[in-house]
Amino acid sequence: MKITEAKVILSCPGRNFVTLKIMTDEGIYGLGDATLNGMEKAVVAYLENYCIPALIGKDPCRIEDIWHYFYRGVYWLRGSVSLTAISAIDMALWDIKGKSLNTPLYNLLGGKSRDRILVYCHANGKDAEETIDKVGEKISKGFRAVRVQSGVPGIEDAYGVPKDDRPYEPAAKGLAHEETWDTTKYLNFLPLLFRKVRDVYGENVHLLHDAHHRCTPVEGARLAKELEPFHLFWLEDPVTGELQESLRLIRHHSTTPIAIGEVYNTIFDHTTLITEQLIDYIRMPLVHGGGITHMLKVAAMASVYHINTGFHGATDLSPVNLAAALHFNTAINNFGIQEYMPHQDIVHEVFSINYRYDDGFMFVDDSPGIGVDIDEKKAAEYPYEMASLPVNRKTDGTIFYW
Ligand code: GCO
Ligand code: MG
């Protein structure tokens, strides 16, 4: 088999998605997600100008070799833009392999290790009261695991809370808008919130929280310690983790499980975290973590150290990534949980999907390959609209992590 053509489809059904389509001389094509929120066109340019011309004529069956061609073979290692491009190529090649062998992706990864995929949803409200109601709504929809985010008294823009009644979506049209942040108010509020949530709903639901990189290591340690009585499933991104050693401080002070890595892109971002057992869940998703080929290695290394996966699954990752993640989660032994933020209906006008949510779990069907398709005519009806993630400042104006 030979790759004859490849193209990038940039479309905005409610939000921007970048999709790579690789075609072969046998008429089989594969799809890969290449969406990097707020940096879409950078990935498009890399794919169109450099990767696609080099793909033409290659044998799509040689997935491992092609992965290393674009990773090791390119002198400039690592980085979100290039790893997102590599991820898309890799997903599309696994999709082609599955279709050519007429078998679902999970079968190529070792077959089923489980029948259903535990997912967590988001409950978010403008204050503690509304947030507690939202948690109840999610529990009544069958969710076994709920991420709890709330507006914080005295902070105008808490992460994860929508400003209107629409579902939460952090990217807004145009250039980045600025938000303000106050860690002291947040740290004082959060344990009180979780105490109330546990008082109302008891212990029979998994609770998660995303600190979204906004603590220093010692603040993260305090937060993890003070949340300990409420038995979180995980505390996500207490620190950015650029400095992997910073997780030691948190670990030494608390048994609250830690999830990290949605902004990472290679195994080298995790090596200290994994080998020193400083974390419990890996967040790096297929779409930004080098695709299936690389994530198989990350998951295998993590499994040795009792660390499970908990892939990022926000709405800025396309249905192609979600379906691929569900196959991956079906196959590996050390799956932990999958984030599930349902896409708006308009997204499914462009992408036809092969997965479903039912009573706290997700299921992917047996269609060959990844199993998601794209309607290119529909995609063209929703042209790209520039959108950016916010920029964050402390109350005195200092730039901070968003
Ligand atoms: C999450 C994430 C997202 C990101 C978003 C950025 O845990 O789901 O933190 O909300 O902020 O995906 O593009
Ligand atoms: Mg997050």
PDB file of N, CA and C in Angstrom, residues 220-235 249-258 278-281:
ATOM      1  N   GLY A 220       0.168  23.911  46.346  1.00  0.00           N
ATOM      2  CA  GLY A 220      -0.418  22.657  45.868  1.00  0.00           C
ATOM      3  C   GLY A 220      -0.419  21.610  46.970  1.00  0.00           C
ATOM      4  N   ALA A 221       0.666  21.588  47.750  1.00  0.00           N
ATOM      5  CA  ALA A 221       0.755  20.630  48.862  1.00  0.00           C
ATOM      6  C   ALA A 221      -0.319  20.941  49.908  1.00  0.00           C
ATOM      7  N   ARG A 222      -0.500  22.219  50.204  1.00  0.00           N
ATOM      8  CA  ARG A 222      -1.542  22.609  51.174  1.00  0.00           C
ATOM      9  C   ARG A 222      -2.924  22.193  50.659  1.00  0.00           C
ATOM     10  N   LEU A 223      -3.186  22.468  49.393  1.00  0.00           N
ATOM     11  CA  LEU A 223      -4.493  22.142  48.828  1.00  0.00           C
ATOM     12  C   LEU A 223      -4.749  20.633  48.877  1.00  0.00           C
ATOM     13  N   ALA A 224      -3.769  19.864  48.422  1.00  0.00           N
ATOM     14  CA  ALA A 224      -3.923  18.404  48.405  1.00  0.00           C
ATOM     15  C   ALA A 224      -4.158  17.877  49.820  1.00  0.00           C
ATOM     16  N   LYS A 225      -3.456  18.451  50.788  1.00  0.00           N
ATOM     17  CA  LYS A 225      -3.578  18.015  52.184  1.00  0.00           C
ATOM     18  C   LYS A 225      -4.958  18.376  52.750  1.00  0.00           C
ATOM     19  N   GLU A 226      -5.405  19.593  52.460  1.00  0.00           N
ATOM     20  CA  GLU A 226      -6.697  20.019  53.019  1.00  0.00           C
ATOM     21  C   GLU A 226      -7.879  19.337  52.333  1.00  0.00           C
ATOM     22  N   LEU A 227      -7.658  18.834  51.117  1.00  0.00           N
ATOM     23  CA  LEU A 227      -8.744  18.117  50.431  1.00  0.00           C
ATOM     24  C   LEU A 227      -8.771  16.629  50.815  1.00  0.00           C
ATOM     25  N   GLU A 228      -7.735  16.183  51.496  1.00  0.00           N
ATOM     26  CA  GLU A 228      -7.599  14.764  51.823  1.00  0.00           C
ATOM     27  C   GLU A 228      -8.847  14.147  52.485  1.00  0.00           C
ATOM     28  N   PRO A 229      -9.483  14.825  53.453  1.00  0.00           N
ATOM     29  CA  PRO A 229     -10.655  14.205  54.102  1.00  0.00           C
ATOM     30  C   PRO A 229     -11.819  13.939  53.145  1.00  0.00           C
ATOM     31  N   PHE A 230     -11.805  14.575  51.949  1.00  0.00           N
ATOM     32  CA  PHE A 230     -12.954  14.431  51.047  1.00  0.00           C
ATOM     33  C   PHE A 230     -12.704  13.390  49.959  1.00  0.00           C
ATOM     34  N   HIS A 231     -11.573  12.687  50.074  1.00  0.00           N
ATOM     35  CA  HIS A 231     -11.301  11.517  49.237  1.00  0.00           C
ATOM     36  C   HIS A 231     -11.539  11.772  47.760  1.00  0.00           C
ATOM     37  N   LEU A 232     -10.810  12.710  47.204  1.00  0.00           N
ATOM     38  CA  LEU A 232     -10.954  12.974  45.771  1.00  0.00           C
ATOM     39  C   LEU A 232     -10.441  11.791  44.955  1.00  0.00           C
ATOM     40  N   PHE A 233     -11.081  11.579  43.812  1.00  0.00           N
ATOM     41  CA  PHE A 233     -10.562  10.609  42.834  1.00  0.00           C
ATOM     42  C   PHE A 233      -9.218  11.131  42.341  1.00  0.00           C
ATOM     43  N   TRP A 234      -9.196  12.472  42.045  1.00  0.00           N
ATOM     44  CA  TRP A 234      -7.912  13.126  41.786  1.00  0.00           C
ATOM     45  C   TRP A 234      -8.001  14.627  41.930  1.00  0.00           C
ATOM     46  N   LEU A 235      -6.837  15.191  42.191  1.00  0.00           N
ATOM     47  CA  LEU A 235      -6.619  16.634  42.098  1.00  0.00           C
ATOM     48  C   LEU A 235      -5.747  16.819  40.855  1.00  0.00           C
ATOM     49  N   LEU A 249       7.051  17.714  46.585  1.00  0.00           N
ATOM     50  CA  LEU A 249       6.557  18.420  47.767  1.00  0.00           C
ATOM     51  C   LEU A 249       5.085  18.042  48.022  1.00  0.00           C
ATOM     52  N   ILE A 250       4.322  17.993  46.947  1.00  0.00           N
ATOM     53  CA  ILE A 250       2.893  17.671  47.073  1.00  0.00           C
ATOM     54  C   ILE A 250       2.746  16.231  47.574  1.00  0.00           C
ATOM     55  N   ARG A 251       3.482  15.342  46.958  1.00  0.00           N
ATOM     56  CA  ARG A 251       3.401  13.926  47.301  1.00  0.00           C
ATOM     57  C   ARG A 251       3.777  13.673  48.760  1.00  0.00           C
ATOM     58  N   HIS A 252       4.809  14.385  49.210  1.00  0.00           N
ATOM     59  CA  HIS A 252       5.286  14.144  50.575  1.00  0.00           C
ATOM     60  C   HIS A 252       4.314  14.625  51.632  1.00  0.00           C
ATOM     61  N   HIS A 253       3.358  15.442  51.232  1.00  0.00           N
ATOM     62  CA  HIS A 253       2.438  16.008  52.232  1.00  0.00           C
ATOM     63  C   HIS A 253       1.027  15.464  52.151  1.00  0.00           C
ATOM     64  N   SER A 254       0.736  14.661  51.156  1.00  0.00           N
ATOM     65  CA  SER A 254      -0.678  14.298  50.997  1.00  0.00           C
ATOM     66  C   SER A 254      -0.860  12.979  50.255  1.00  0.00           C
ATOM     67  N   THR A 255      -1.976  12.304  50.572  1.00  0.00           N
ATOM     68  CA  THR A 255      -2.339  11.100  49.822  1.00  0.00           C
ATOM     69  C   THR A 255      -3.449  11.381  48.806  1.00  0.00           C
ATOM     70  N   THR A 256      -3.777  12.648  48.573  1.00  0.00           N
ATOM     71  CA  THR A 256      -4.749  12.938  47.512  1.00  0.00           C
ATOM     72  C   THR A 256      -4.121  12.552  46.172  1.00  0.00           C
ATOM     73  N   PRO A 257      -4.793  11.698  45.381  1.00  0.00           N
ATOM     74  CA  PRO A 257      -4.219  11.286  44.095  1.00  0.00           C
ATOM     75  C   PRO A 257      -4.049  12.489  43.145  1.00  0.00           C
ATOM     76  N   ILE A 258      -2.980  12.459  42.389  1.00  0.00           N
ATOM     77  CA  ILE A 258      -2.635  13.584  41.510  1.00  0.00           C
ATOM     78  C   ILE A 258      -2.684  13.141  40.047  1.00  0.00           C
ATOM     79  N   LEU A 278       5.319  10.009  41.550  1.00  0.00           N
ATOM     80  CA  LEU A 278       4.861  11.290  42.099  1.00  0.00           C
ATOM     81  C   LEU A 278       3.448  11.620  41.667  1.00  0.00           C
ATOM     82  N   ILE A 279       2.910  10.843  40.733  1.00  0.00           N
ATOM     83  CA  ILE A 279       1.548  11.075  40.237  1.00  0.00           C
ATOM     84  C   ILE A 279       0.803   9.746  40.191  1.00  0.00           C
ATOM     85  N   ASP A 280      -0.517   9.866  39.940  1.00  0.00           N
ATOM     86  CA  ASP A 280      -1.353   8.661  39.891  1.00  0.00           C
ATOM     87  C   ASP A 280      -2.025   8.475  38.533  1.00  0.00           C
ATOM     88  N   TYR A 281      -2.203   9.593  37.808  1.00  0.00           N
ATOM     89  CA  TYR A 281      -2.893   9.530  36.510  1.00  0.00           C
ATOM     90  C   TYR A 281      -2.170  10.390  35.491  1.00  0.00           C
TER      91      TYR A 281
END
